[in-house]
Every structure is written in C-alpha cells, then in structure tokens.
Tab-separated table of C-alpha atoms in Angstrom:
chain	number	residue	atom	x	y	z
A	177	MET	CA	0.000	0.000	0.000
A	178	SER	CA	1.439	3.397	-1.001
A	179	ASN	CA	2.107	5.877	1.771
A	180	PHE	CA	1.266	9.022	-0.201
A	181	THR	CA	-1.375	9.649	-2.818
A	182	ILE	CA	-0.521	12.470	-5.241
A	183	ALA	CA	-3.256	14.374	-7.072
A	184	ALA	CA	-2.559	16.806	-9.923
A	185	LEU	CA	-5.517	18.998	-10.818
A	186	TYR	CA	-6.549	22.110	-12.693
A	187	LYS	CA	-9.625	23.735	-14.138
A	188	PHE	CA	-10.155	26.915	-16.113
A	189	VAL	CA	-13.279	28.516	-14.682
A	190	GLU	CA	-14.126	32.032	-13.530
A	191	LEU	CA	-13.582	32.434	-9.790
A	192	PRO	CA	-14.298	36.085	-8.957
A	193	ASP	CA	-14.054	35.284	-5.224
A	194	TYR	CA	-10.736	33.430	-5.498
A	195	GLU	CA	-9.065	35.631	-2.881
A	196	ALA	CA	-11.675	34.720	-0.268
A	197	MET	CA	-11.218	31.032	-1.087
A	198	ARG	CA	-7.568	30.921	-0.034
A	199	GLU	CA	-7.628	30.793	3.782
A	200	PRO	CA	-10.454	28.225	4.175
A	201	LEU	CA	-8.815	25.981	1.577
A	202	GLN	CA	-5.413	26.279	3.258
A	203	ALA	CA	-6.906	25.393	6.648
A	204	PHE	CA	-8.846	22.430	5.256
A	205	CYS	CA	-5.753	20.957	3.593
A	206	GLU	CA	-3.688	21.327	6.766
A	207	GLN	CA	-6.484	19.782	8.833
A	208	HIS	CA	-6.325	16.668	6.622
A	209	ASN	CA	-2.506	16.411	6.506
A	210	VAL	CA	-2.371	17.306	2.826
A	211	LYS	CA	0.660	19.155	1.464
A	212	GLY	CA	1.605	20.684	-1.868
A	213	THR	CA	0.737	23.839	-3.778
A	214	LEU	CA	-2.596	25.086	-5.098
A	215	LEU	CA	-2.859	28.249	-7.185
A	216	LEU	CA	-6.037	30.317	-7.255
A	217	ALA	CA	-6.754	33.020	-9.811
A	218	LEU	CA	-9.669	34.686	-11.511
A	219	GLU	CA	-9.268	32.167	-14.339
A	220	GLY	CA	-9.394	29.032	-12.165
A	221	ILE	CA	-7.383	26.604	-10.024
A	222	ASN	CA	-4.195	24.629	-10.588
A	223	GLY	CA	-1.838	22.566	-8.469
A	224	THR	CA	-0.558	19.287	-7.093
A	225	ILE	CA	-1.195	17.956	-3.598
A	226	ALA	CA	-0.143	14.847	-1.717
A	227	GLY	CA	-1.105	13.114	1.489
A	228	PRO	CA	-2.900	10.100	2.936
A	229	ARG	CA	-5.629	8.580	0.765
A	230	GLU	CA	-8.418	9.830	3.014
A	231	GLY	CA	-6.930	13.326	3.132
A	232	ILE	CA	-6.721	13.647	-0.647
A	233	ASP	CA	-10.279	12.351	-1.033
A	234	ALA	CA	-11.489	14.901	1.529
A	235	VAL	CA	-9.801	17.848	-0.233
A	236	LEU	CA	-11.100	16.792	-3.656
A	237	ALA	CA	-14.624	16.465	-2.231
A	238	TYR	CA	-14.249	19.898	-0.607
A	239	LEU	CA	-13.306	21.472	-3.937
A	240	ARG	CA	-16.028	19.695	-5.931
A	241	ASN	CA	-18.630	20.819	-3.431
A	242	ASP	CA	-18.275	24.215	-5.124
A	243	PRO	CA	-20.667	24.000	-8.131
A	244	ARG	CA	-18.087	25.737	-10.324
A	245	LEU	CA	-15.606	22.943	-9.591
A	246	ALA	CA	-18.071	20.057	-9.599
A	247	THR	CA	-16.519	18.636	-12.794
A	248	LEU	CA	-12.926	19.140	-11.620
A	249	GLU	CA	-10.778	16.262	-12.846
A	250	HIS	CA	-7.523	15.064	-11.342
A	251	LYS	CA	-4.730	12.622	-12.110
A	252	GLU	CA	-3.298	10.352	-9.446
A	253	SER	CA	0.092	8.816	-8.794
A	254	TRP	CA	1.814	7.496	-5.679
A	255	SER	CA	5.004	7.727	-3.675
A	256	GLU	CA	6.071	5.064	-1.184
A	257	ASP	CA	9.556	6.020	-0.053
A	258	ARG	CA	9.471	9.809	0.228
A	259	GLU	CA	7.042	12.591	1.076
A	260	PRO	CA	6.369	14.490	-2.169
A	261	PHE	CA	5.969	17.907	-0.515
A	262	HIS	CA	7.174	19.512	2.697
A	263	ARG	CA	4.381	22.045	3.273
A	264	MET	CA	0.986	23.230	2.088
A	265	ARG	CA	0.645	26.508	0.237
A	266	VAL	CA	-2.462	28.018	-1.325
A	267	ARG	CA	-1.301	30.987	-3.370
A	268	LEU	CA	-3.107	33.802	-5.165
A	269	LYS	CA	-1.945	34.475	-8.726
A	270	LYS	CA	-2.868	36.546	-11.750
A	271	GLU	CA	-2.786	33.361	-13.856
A	272	ILE	CA	-2.888	29.714	-12.819
A	273	VAL	CA	-0.217	29.081	-15.448
A	274	THR	CA	1.777	32.182	-16.320
A	275	MET	CA	1.857	32.942	-20.026
A	276	GLY	CA	1.590	36.721	-19.894
A	277	GLN	CA	-1.212	36.866	-22.478
A	278	PRO	CA	-4.232	38.308	-20.606
A	279	ASN	CA	-6.573	38.022	-23.588
A	280	VAL	CA	-6.065	34.267	-23.992
A	281	ASN	CA	-8.864	32.222	-22.467
A	282	GLY	CA	-7.875	28.702	-21.419
A	283	GLN	CA	-11.486	27.607	-21.833
A	284	ASN	CA	-11.046	28.072	-25.608
A	285	ALA	CA	-8.412	25.342	-25.936
A	286	GLY	CA	-7.676	23.121	-28.927
A	287	THR	CA	-8.971	19.626	-29.633
A	288	TYR	CA	-8.285	16.981	-26.990
A	289	VAL	CA	-6.627	13.757	-28.139
A	290	LYS	CA	-6.799	10.731	-25.862
A	291	PRO	CA	-3.554	8.884	-25.038
A	292	GLU	CA	-4.785	5.860	-27.004
A	293	ASP	CA	-5.031	7.995	-30.179
A	294	TRP	CA	-1.922	10.120	-29.622
A	295	ASN	CA	0.571	7.852	-31.419
A	296	ASP	CA	-1.448	7.920	-34.646
A	297	LEU	CA	-1.690	11.710	-34.577
A	298	ILE	CA	1.987	12.458	-33.967
A	299	SER	CA	3.073	9.856	-36.517
A	300	ASP	CA	1.318	11.893	-39.236
A	301	PRO	CA	4.060	13.642	-41.286
A	302	ASP	CA	1.794	16.686	-41.706
A	303	VAL	CA	1.741	17.327	-37.945
A	304	VAL	CA	4.151	19.647	-36.148
A	305	LEU	CA	4.693	18.183	-32.667
A	306	ILE	CA	5.652	20.775	-30.029
A	307	ASP	CA	6.807	20.234	-26.456
A	308	THR	CA	5.456	23.256	-24.550
A	309	ARG	CA	7.526	22.612	-21.412
A	310	ASN	CA	10.697	24.419	-20.380
A	311	ASP	CA	14.152	23.343	-21.524
A	312	TYR	CA	15.241	21.633	-18.290
A	313	GLU	CA	12.120	19.478	-18.425
A	314	VAL	CA	12.654	18.515	-22.055
A	315	ASP	CA	16.284	17.608	-21.312
A	316	ILE	CA	15.351	14.400	-19.508
A	317	GLY	CA	12.599	13.138	-21.805
A	318	THR	CA	10.168	13.954	-24.616
A	319	PHE	CA	8.183	12.358	-27.437
A	320	LYS	CA	10.039	11.052	-30.454
A	321	GLY	CA	10.262	13.766	-33.103
A	322	ALA	CA	9.055	16.592	-30.854
A	323	VAL	CA	10.268	20.160	-31.339
A	324	ASN	CA	11.910	21.791	-28.309
A	325	PRO	CA	11.215	25.565	-28.215
A	326	GLU	CA	14.109	25.877	-25.703
A	327	THR	CA	12.166	28.214	-23.446
A	328	VAL	CA	13.330	28.987	-19.926
A	329	THR	CA	9.821	29.987	-18.816
A	330	PHE	CA	6.356	29.611	-20.312
A	331	ARG	CA	6.257	33.387	-20.808
A	332	GLU	CA	8.721	32.945	-23.669
A	333	PHE	CA	6.462	30.558	-25.561
A	334	PRO	CA	4.288	33.175	-27.371
A	335	GLN	CA	7.390	34.906	-28.750
A	336	TRP	CA	8.720	31.574	-30.021
A	337	VAL	CA	5.380	30.889	-31.740
A	338	GLN	CA	5.406	34.305	-33.410
A	339	GLU	CA	8.946	33.746	-34.689
A	340	GLN	CA	8.096	30.304	-36.076
A	341	ALA	CA	4.887	31.604	-37.668
A	342	ARG	CA	6.895	33.730	-40.090
A	343	GLU	CA	7.430	32.642	-43.671
A	344	GLY	CA	9.637	29.568	-43.743
A	345	GLY	CA	9.207	28.872	-40.007
A	346	LEU	CA	8.011	25.639	-38.439
A	347	LEU	CA	4.556	27.152	-37.960
A	348	ASP	CA	4.288	28.831	-41.341
A	349	LYS	CA	0.629	28.262	-42.240
A	350	ASN	CA	1.607	27.664	-45.844
A	351	ARG	CA	3.723	24.644	-44.826
A	352	LYS	CA	1.932	22.772	-42.073
A	353	LYS	CA	-1.708	22.896	-41.099
A	354	LYS	CA	-1.827	20.600	-38.058
A	355	VAL	CA	-0.170	21.388	-34.752
A	356	ALA	CA	-0.011	18.955	-31.796
A	357	MET	CA	1.150	20.072	-28.362
A	358	PHE	CA	1.809	18.351	-25.054
A	359	CYS	CA	2.937	19.154	-21.525
A	360	THR	CA	3.221	17.415	-18.136
A	361	GLY	CA	-0.392	17.389	-16.981
A	362	GLY	CA	-2.269	19.296	-19.688
A	363	ILE	CA	-2.659	22.801	-18.294
A	364	ARG	CA	0.034	24.546	-20.321
A	365	CYS	CA	-1.471	23.037	-23.460
A	366	GLU	CA	-4.858	24.505	-22.605
A	367	LYS	CA	-3.336	27.963	-22.886
A	368	SER	CA	-0.860	27.283	-25.668
A	369	THR	CA	-3.514	25.803	-27.949
A	370	ALA	CA	-5.923	28.617	-27.063
A	371	TYR	CA	-3.162	31.066	-27.981
A	372	MET	CA	-2.592	29.283	-31.311
A	373	LYS	CA	-6.303	29.478	-32.076
A	374	SER	CA	-6.261	33.214	-31.321
A	375	LEU	CA	-3.621	33.541	-34.055
A	376	GLY	CA	-5.841	31.834	-36.590
A	377	TYR	CA	-4.643	28.222	-36.440
A	378	ASP	CA	-7.630	25.926	-36.865
A	379	GLU	CA	-6.217	22.405	-36.511
A	380	VAL	CA	-4.625	22.528	-33.092
A	381	TYR	CA	-4.519	19.410	-30.903
A	382	HIS	CA	-3.220	18.560	-27.449
A	383	LEU	CA	-2.688	15.429	-25.391
A	384	GLU	CA	-5.557	14.925	-22.963
A	385	GLY	CA	-4.227	14.429	-19.450
A	386	GLY	CA	-0.707	15.309	-20.543
A	387	ILE	CA	2.396	13.158	-20.451
A	388	LEU	CA	1.458	11.719	-17.060
A	389	LYS	CA	-1.774	10.224	-18.373
A	390	TYR	CA	0.037	8.860	-21.418
A	391	LEU	CA	2.721	7.164	-19.285
A	392	GLU	CA	0.020	5.735	-17.052
A	393	THR	CA	-2.100	4.469	-19.958
A	394	ILE	CA	0.212	3.360	-22.769
A	395	PRO	CA	2.369	0.222	-22.274
A	396	GLN	CA	6.063	0.859	-22.779
A	397	PRO	CA	6.403	-1.427	-25.846
A	398	GLN	CA	3.836	0.727	-27.708
A	399	SER	CA	5.084	4.039	-26.345
A	400	LEU	CA	6.667	6.832	-28.384
A	401	TRP	CA	7.936	8.526	-25.227
A	402	GLU	CA	11.709	8.602	-24.771
A	403	GLY	CA	13.343	9.145	-21.359
A	404	GLU	CA	11.634	10.233	-18.159
A	405	CYS	CA	9.108	12.931	-17.289
A	406	PHE	CA	10.027	15.738	-14.892
A	407	VAL	CA	7.506	16.273	-12.091
A	408	PHE	CA	7.279	19.148	-9.631
A	409	ASP	CA	7.657	17.223	-6.386
A	410	GLU	CA	10.271	15.248	-4.475
A	411	ARG	CA	10.114	12.322	-6.923
A	412	VAL	CA	11.745	14.655	-9.522
A	413	SER	CA	10.926	12.328	-12.434
A	414	VAL	CA	8.730	9.363	-13.364
A	415	GLY	CA	8.747	6.767	-16.108
A	416	HIS	CA	6.182	4.436	-17.632
A	417	GLY	CA	3.577	3.359	-15.135
A	418	LEU	CA	4.468	6.547	-13.192
A	419	VAL	CA	7.288	4.680	-11.451
A	420	PRO	CA	9.742	7.149	-9.825
A	421	GLY	CA	12.796	7.735	-11.999
A	422	GLN	CA	16.546	8.014	-11.480
A	423	TYR	CA	16.901	11.785	-11.116
A	424	VAL	CA	17.421	13.956	-8.056
A	425	GLN	CA	17.098	17.734	-8.014
A	426	CYS	CA	19.669	20.442	-7.449
A	427	ARG	CA	18.471	22.482	-4.461
A	428	ALA	CA	20.157	25.598	-5.865
A	429	CYS	CA	18.806	25.764	-9.438
A	430	ARG	CA	16.139	22.985	-9.367
A	431	HIS	CA	17.651	21.254	-12.428
A	432	PRO	CA	17.191	17.448	-12.529
A	433	LEU	CA	20.508	15.644	-12.018
A	434	THR	CA	21.829	12.319	-13.293
A	435	GLU	CA	24.375	10.139	-11.498
A	436	GLU	CA	26.999	11.617	-13.820
A	437	ASP	CA	25.994	15.141	-12.769
A	438	ARG	CA	26.373	14.168	-9.120
A	439	ALA	CA	29.841	12.768	-9.788
A	440	SER	CA	30.976	16.161	-11.103
A	441	VAL	CA	33.433	18.280	-9.090
A	442	HIS	CA	30.880	21.083	-9.442
A	443	TYR	CA	28.196	19.167	-7.552
A	444	VAL	CA	27.931	20.106	-3.893
A	445	ARG	CA	24.844	18.710	-2.189
A	446	GLY	CA	22.338	21.488	-1.568
A	447	GLU	CA	24.716	24.131	-2.926
A	448	SER	CA	25.539	23.770	-6.636
A	449	CYS	CA	25.620	21.461	-9.649
A	450	PRO	CA	27.204	21.396	-13.141
A	451	HIS	CA	24.284	23.443	-14.461
A	452	CYS	CA	24.573	26.354	-12.022
A	453	TRP	CA	27.977	26.324	-10.266
A	454	ASP	CA	29.275	29.275	-12.343
A	455	LYS	CA	26.066	31.318	-12.021
A	456	ILE	CA	25.754	31.383	-8.218
A	457	THR	CA	27.032	34.337	-6.220
A	458	GLU	CA	29.083	33.819	-3.062
A	459	GLU	CA	26.201	35.232	-1.048
A	460	GLN	CA	23.816	32.676	-2.546
A	461	ARG	CA	26.335	29.886	-2.042
A	462	ALA	CA	26.675	30.743	1.645
A	463	ARG	CA	22.891	30.823	2.047
A	464	PHE	CA	22.452	27.460	0.299
A	465	ARG	CA	25.239	25.962	2.424
A	466	GLU	CA	23.553	27.082	5.640
A	467	ARG	CA	20.190	25.776	4.463
A	468	GLN	CA	21.715	22.365	3.747
A	469	ARG	CA	23.369	22.374	7.175
A	470	GLN	CA	19.985	22.951	8.804
A	471	VAL	CA	18.448	20.171	6.700
A	472	ASP	CA	21.189	17.760	7.754
A	473	LEU	CA	20.754	18.673	11.425
A	474	ALA	CA	17.001	18.148	11.147
A	475	GLU	CA	17.546	14.741	9.547
A	476	GLN	CA	19.865	13.743	12.392
A	477	ARG	CA	17.037	14.587	14.810
A	478	HIS	CA	14.575	12.688	12.586
A	479	GLU	CA	12.672	15.914	11.935
A	480	GLY	CA	11.555	17.697	8.800
A	481	HIS	CA	13.240	20.986	7.978
A	482	ILE	CA	11.979	22.358	4.680
A	483	GLY	CA	8.551	23.793	5.331
A	484	ALA	CA	8.349	22.440	8.847
A	485	LYS	CA	6.561	24.662	11.326
A	486	MET	CA	8.861	25.612	14.175
A	487	ASP	CA	6.154	25.519	16.823
A	488	GLU	CA	5.318	21.961	15.768
A	489	GLN	CA	8.965	20.949	16.011
A	490	ILE	CA	9.247	22.523	19.458
A	491	ARG	CA	6.087	20.733	20.596
A	492	LYS	CA	7.429	17.374	19.426
A	493	ARG	CA	10.752	17.917	21.165
A	494	ARG	CA	8.973	18.909	24.383
A	495	GLU	CA	6.773	15.816	24.241
A	496	GLU	CA	9.822	13.596	23.684
A	497	LYS	CA	11.626	15.147	26.681
A	498	LEU	CA	8.551	14.757	28.882
A	499	ALA	CA	8.158	11.139	27.800
A	500	GLN	CA	11.809	10.471	28.618
A	501	LYS	CA	11.450	12.114	32.036
A	502	GLU	CA	8.323	10.086	32.757
A	503	LYS	CA	10.117	6.907	31.756
A	504	SER	CA	13.061	7.759	34.057
A	505	ARG	CA	10.668	8.618	36.901
A	506	GLN	CA	8.816	5.325	36.451
A	507	MET	CA	12.054	3.344	36.421
A	508	ALA	CA	13.212	5.118	39.601
A	509	HIS	CA	9.865	4.397	41.254
A	510	GLU	CA	10.077	0.706	40.375
A	511	LEU	CA	13.644	0.557	41.658
A	512	ASP	CA	12.574	2.110	44.983
A	513	GLN	CA	9.784	-0.441	45.294
A	514	GLN	CA	12.210	-3.300	44.712
A	515	LYS	CA	14.569	-1.926	47.386
A	516	SER	CA	11.751	-1.572	49.926
A	517	LYS	CA	10.891	-5.225	49.463
C-alpha cells in the first residue's frame, strides 16, 4: 500500500471570489494532513497535492462541493519512499499558469486527443509536434520527433510561436496545417492551444491528461515517449507506469541531475551542480550551504526541515523530553519499590 497519494488537478473557470477562497482551503488541507501547492486566480485553479488517501479524497470532495468545480478532474500517482511535498501553500496568482497573455482564455483550448489515439496523430508527417515545457524538463525526456522551443519559462512561448509563424518557419501556415502540443499534466497546453487558435490556427490538438496520463495508460512497448518525465515534487521524475525515476534535483537551481551530474566536481549537495555552479554568487552559495546544514541537522534529529513549522517541532521535542522524564521517573519508582521489598 502506497504511503502518499498524489493528485494533480486544474480547471479553467471564472472564480471572482478566489481571494476569499484561499484561507479556508489552506486550513482544510492542513487539517487533513495534505501538502503541496494550489494556485487560485480569476481564471481558475491549478496545483498538485499529496497526502494520505483519506486526506486527498477529503480535499477533492471539498473542492467539488463548489458548483463551479463540480466537474474538476484530477490525475493520481503514488510515492512510497518519500514525502512528495514539505508544506501546504495556497497561493493567489494573476494566472494559474503564467503565459503573460491576458486576452487568452484557457477555456477556448484546442482539440483533446486521448492517449490511445496520440501515437497515430503524432506519426502523421503533416503534424508539427511541439513540447510546450521548459528546456530543463525537455532535457530528460520527450516524445520522439518533438520540437523543443528551448524556453526557460512559459512566458517565452508566445514569442517563439510568433517567430516560427513567419514565412519559412516551423509554424508557417503555408507549410503545415496541423499542430499537436503536449505538456506534463495538460494545463500549459490549454493555454498554448488557445493562444494558437487566437492567431488563426484551426487544426490545433493537445494530449488529454498530458504526459502523465500517457505514461500511465500506454504500455512501454507501444510508447513513443523517450526518457523520463520531470515532475514538480520530491520524486523529480517518473517513467512508464508513473514509477519514480533516477533523477534527483539540485536544491540551488532545481535542475534534474543524473548520477553523472552528481559525480561532477561542481556538484555540492544542496549548494551547486554542473548546471549552475558558475552562475551562483558567493552570497547565494553561503545561504544554500547554511540551508543544507539545517536540513542535515534536522535529519539527524529525525525531523523535517523544509517547510516544517517551528512551533510543531518545538512541541514534538517537548513531548519527547517529557516522555523520557516520565520513563526515568517510572524506572526510579520501580527501583525504589524493589529496594523496599
């Protein structure tokens, strides 16, 4: 039985009262031992949470009790050996996925394609297949034949589209008519395909449920996916069947790291890696070093550090000390009784 159930969810829907939703939602998640990040904005909700099975079910039921979120869908995966998140955060944002295009409505997305039909679509030579994720995500895995826009953030994606839409570009309407897009869970594709439609592209498709649903659904022998899929939690990456992958994450730059990366002279746990060692200031390096020291100390005490609430840690330590004192007192009492006999 898995220790942690992970639920990735999003929905584009107007939430004019999203600011008022934050505190009750935060409290409810904490009450049910659920951790992760949920983003609230006028345009909807997005995020990933993890916790015990009953806690996740309770939070999903809480959200769907709102009529606007009654049809909210989610994707599940599991983690047995590590807690996916260290704290719970419900954050208010201008966009639930930041593209920087305020006139693009995610509810006007392209045509969904189910994982079972995805291979046929992307095998069509008339289709341009685009990975809408950021470069560090693409580095560790993508679909065979996919185009990498080499974006650092999703904000850069519209500019890349405009450049490729010019005469002779990959998205020149006189060359290719069909465009297929994919991302981790589907949300970025909702906006990217909506953006493409706003530019006049009619045949725009995206993978329903994203890469995660594809890896969960399609057996590896029939899969056109190559590598692993980056995920935004402590698993770092997953493979077919959503089995946790081989990567760990640099705590300085968040880049996924291979065993070879960790063997580099530029890799210092919690401080730097081959991807960022020459970009970090001495001030940042000192701060990362101290953070790692605190993490190590917390691990030695069998406590959480990242995201842990100090008052909770103090309470646990106090309880442990009291329990030890009570045990010593009881032993002394028993010893006195034996002597009196």
